Structures are given as structure tokens and as C-alpha cells.
Amino acid sequence: MKKQLLLAIISIALLNSAQAGPVNKLDRESKAVNAAFDQYVLGWQTGDINLLATVYAHDVRLTAYWPDPTRPSRLESWATVRENLKEVFDLIHRMNLEFDERQIDVVGNVAVLTSHWTWHKPSGPFFEH
């Protein structure tokens, strides 16, 4: 009876420790994604391209979709995105955006963050409409 009880306790402990590993890993990964997104949000709110540069990939595979109807909707490469950000921030300096309802899904080595964003007030005449 003591052996069965000991075996049951060891089995439960092993199951709990096996579950704690991936959960903690996902939690760490989600926190890292959240921290990167916080930098992204701050970069937009302050118009800081150098801060945004810490979040964006710096290669030609980067693809961004631009909501400005006066520009091409699809921008490719960090150089192109950076150039467009500089033009926009030179005009309006910052964007009064709020991001909420974040959801992070981590699958393997890929994380997907979705969020709802609200533009509280256009930051200049360039984006009033």
C-alpha cells in the first residue's frame, strides 16, 4: 500500500512538473511578445522610428500593410517601411493610438498577436479624413 501511495505521489508530481514546463515557456514567450508590442505601441504614440526599428524585422521579407489611401497599401522591406514612417512622422510627429483586447497565440516558434486599435484623434491635418 505504501509503495502504491508513493508511486501515485511521484506520478502526480511528475505530471505537474511536465505541465509546468510548457506553460511557463508559453508564459515567458507571451510576455516577450507583449513587451515587444508595448515598444511598437510606444513607437507609434511618440513617432519614434528608432524605437520602432527595435521591433520590425530589418530584411526584405518584411511586409507591412499601410492604411493610408494616398500610399501603396503593401510596403515591402524595412527600408521602404522606414522611409514611409519618416515621411508620416515628419508631417504629424506622433499618432494618438490606443491598442487593447490583445490576444497572443504561440505555435512552435511563431507568435501571433491580434489587437483592436482605436485612433482617438487624428494627429494632424494630413490624417483628418
Short mmCIF file of C-alpha atoms in Angstrom, two decimals:
data_model
loop_
_atom_site.label_atom_id
_atom_site.label_comp_id
_atom_site.label_asym_id
_atom_site.label_seq_id
_atom_site.Cartn_x
_atom_site.Cartn_y
_atom_site.Cartn_z
CA MET A 1 0.00 0.00 0.00
CA LYS A 2 2.83 2.42 0.88
CA LYS A 3 4.53 1.67 -2.47
CA GLN A 4 1.30 2.42 -4.38
CA LEU A 5 0.78 5.66 -2.46
CA LEU A 6 4.41 6.68 -3.07
CA LEU A 7 4.09 5.79 -6.76
CA ALA A 8 0.88 7.84 -7.00
CA ILE A 9 2.53 10.85 -5.34
CA ILE A 10 5.57 10.62 -7.62
CA SER A 11 3.34 10.26 -10.70
CA ILE A 12 1.28 13.31 -9.75
CA ALA A 13 4.45 15.32 -9.09
CA LEU A 14 5.90 14.31 -12.46
CA LEU A 15 2.69 15.20 -14.26
CA ASN A 16 2.57 18.60 -12.59
CA SER A 17 6.22 19.33 -13.39
CA ALA A 18 5.77 18.20 -17.00
CA GLN A 19 2.84 20.60 -17.39
CA ALA A 20 4.65 23.45 -15.66
CA GLY A 21 7.48 23.46 -18.22
CA PRO A 22 5.49 24.28 -21.38
CA VAL A 23 3.07 26.56 -19.53
CA ASN A 24 5.95 28.59 -18.09
CA LYS A 25 7.63 28.64 -21.51
CA LEU A 26 4.43 29.88 -23.16
CA ASP A 27 4.02 32.44 -20.41
CA ARG A 28 7.59 33.71 -20.95
CA GLU A 29 7.07 33.80 -24.71
CA SER A 30 3.77 35.64 -24.35
CA LYS A 31 5.41 38.17 -22.03
CA ALA A 32 8.22 38.70 -24.54
CA VAL A 33 5.70 39.24 -27.35
CA ASN A 34 3.72 41.63 -25.15
CA ALA A 35 6.89 43.57 -24.29
CA ALA A 36 7.80 43.88 -27.97
CA PHE A 37 4.27 45.07 -28.75
CA ASP A 38 4.50 47.64 -25.94
CA GLN A 39 7.60 49.03 -27.70
CA TYR A 40 5.69 49.03 -31.00
CA VAL A 41 2.78 50.98 -29.46
CA LEU A 42 5.12 53.46 -27.78
CA GLY A 43 6.97 53.95 -31.06
CA TRP A 44 3.74 54.88 -32.85
CA GLN A 45 2.49 57.06 -30.00
CA THR A 46 5.73 59.04 -29.85
CA GLY A 47 6.65 58.94 -33.54
CA ASP A 48 9.97 57.31 -32.67
CA ILE A 49 11.27 55.45 -35.73
CA ASN A 50 14.34 54.23 -33.86
CA LEU A 51 12.13 52.60 -31.26
CA LEU A 52 10.00 51.03 -33.99
CA ALA A 53 13.23 49.77 -35.57
CA THR A 54 13.76 47.58 -32.50
CA VAL A 55 10.50 45.76 -33.25
CA TYR A 56 10.37 45.46 -37.04
CA ALA A 57 12.38 42.89 -38.97
CA HIS A 58 15.19 44.53 -40.94
CA ASP A 59 15.11 42.42 -44.05
CA VAL A 60 13.50 42.44 -47.47
CA ARG A 61 10.91 39.84 -46.40
CA LEU A 62 9.17 42.37 -44.13
CA THR A 63 5.73 43.20 -45.49
CA ALA A 64 3.53 45.88 -43.94
CA TYR A 65 0.06 46.92 -44.97
CA TRP A 66 -0.47 50.66 -44.84
CA PRO A 67 -3.91 52.08 -44.04
CA ASP A 68 -3.18 55.41 -45.74
CA PRO A 69 -5.13 55.56 -49.04
CA THR A 70 -2.64 58.04 -50.53
CA ARG A 71 0.16 55.44 -50.40
CA PRO A 72 0.55 51.91 -51.71
CA SER A 73 -1.21 49.58 -49.28
CA ARG A 74 1.59 46.99 -49.31
CA LEU A 75 5.10 48.02 -48.32
CA GLU A 76 7.97 45.58 -48.63
CA SER A 77 11.33 45.70 -46.81
CA TRP A 78 12.36 47.57 -43.68
CA ALA A 79 13.97 50.30 -45.79
CA THR A 80 10.63 51.05 -47.51
CA VAL A 81 8.65 50.92 -44.26
CA ARG A 82 11.18 53.16 -42.51
CA GLU A 83 11.08 55.69 -45.36
CA ASN A 84 7.26 55.83 -45.22
CA LEU A 85 7.25 56.13 -41.42
CA LYS A 86 9.72 59.01 -41.62
CA GLU A 87 7.52 60.85 -44.12
CA VAL A 88 4.42 60.36 -41.99
CA PHE A 89 6.08 61.29 -38.69
CA ASP A 90 7.67 64.37 -40.30
CA LEU A 91 4.11 65.51 -41.07
CA ILE A 92 2.28 64.52 -37.89
CA HIS A 93 5.06 63.70 -35.37
CA ARG A 94 3.04 61.04 -33.49
CA MET A 95 -0.21 59.09 -33.55
CA ASN A 96 -2.74 59.06 -30.74
CA LEU A 97 -3.49 55.34 -30.93
CA GLU A 98 -4.73 53.00 -28.24
CA PHE A 99 -4.40 49.24 -28.55
CA ASP A 100 -6.49 46.89 -26.42
CA GLU A 101 -8.04 43.42 -26.45
CA ARG A 102 -4.65 41.83 -27.04
CA GLN A 103 -4.56 38.13 -27.71
CA ILE A 104 -1.34 36.19 -28.14
CA ASP A 105 -1.19 32.74 -29.70
CA VAL A 106 2.15 30.92 -29.70
CA VAL A 107 2.53 27.93 -32.01
CA GLY A 108 6.00 26.48 -32.19
CA ASN A 109 8.42 29.32 -32.89
CA VAL A 110 5.74 31.67 -34.23
CA ALA A 111 3.68 34.09 -32.17
CA VAL A 112 0.62 35.91 -33.46
CA LEU A 113 -0.65 38.95 -31.59
CA THR A 114 -4.02 40.38 -32.51
CA SER A 115 -5.37 43.60 -31.11
CA HIS A 116 -8.12 46.13 -31.53
CA TRP A 117 -6.88 49.64 -32.09
CA THR A 118 -8.58 53.00 -31.75
CA TRP A 119 -7.33 56.23 -33.25
CA HIS A 120 -8.55 58.76 -30.71
CA LYS A 121 -7.82 61.89 -32.65
CA PRO A 122 -6.01 62.48 -35.90
CA SER A 123 -2.59 63.85 -35.11
CA GLY A 124 -2.61 66.47 -37.82
CA PRO A 125 -4.39 67.71 -40.93
CA PHE A 126 -2.72 65.03 -43.04
CA PHE A 127 -4.89 62.31 -41.46
CA GLU A 128 -8.09 64.17 -40.64
CA HIS A 129 -10.14 62.20 -43.15
#
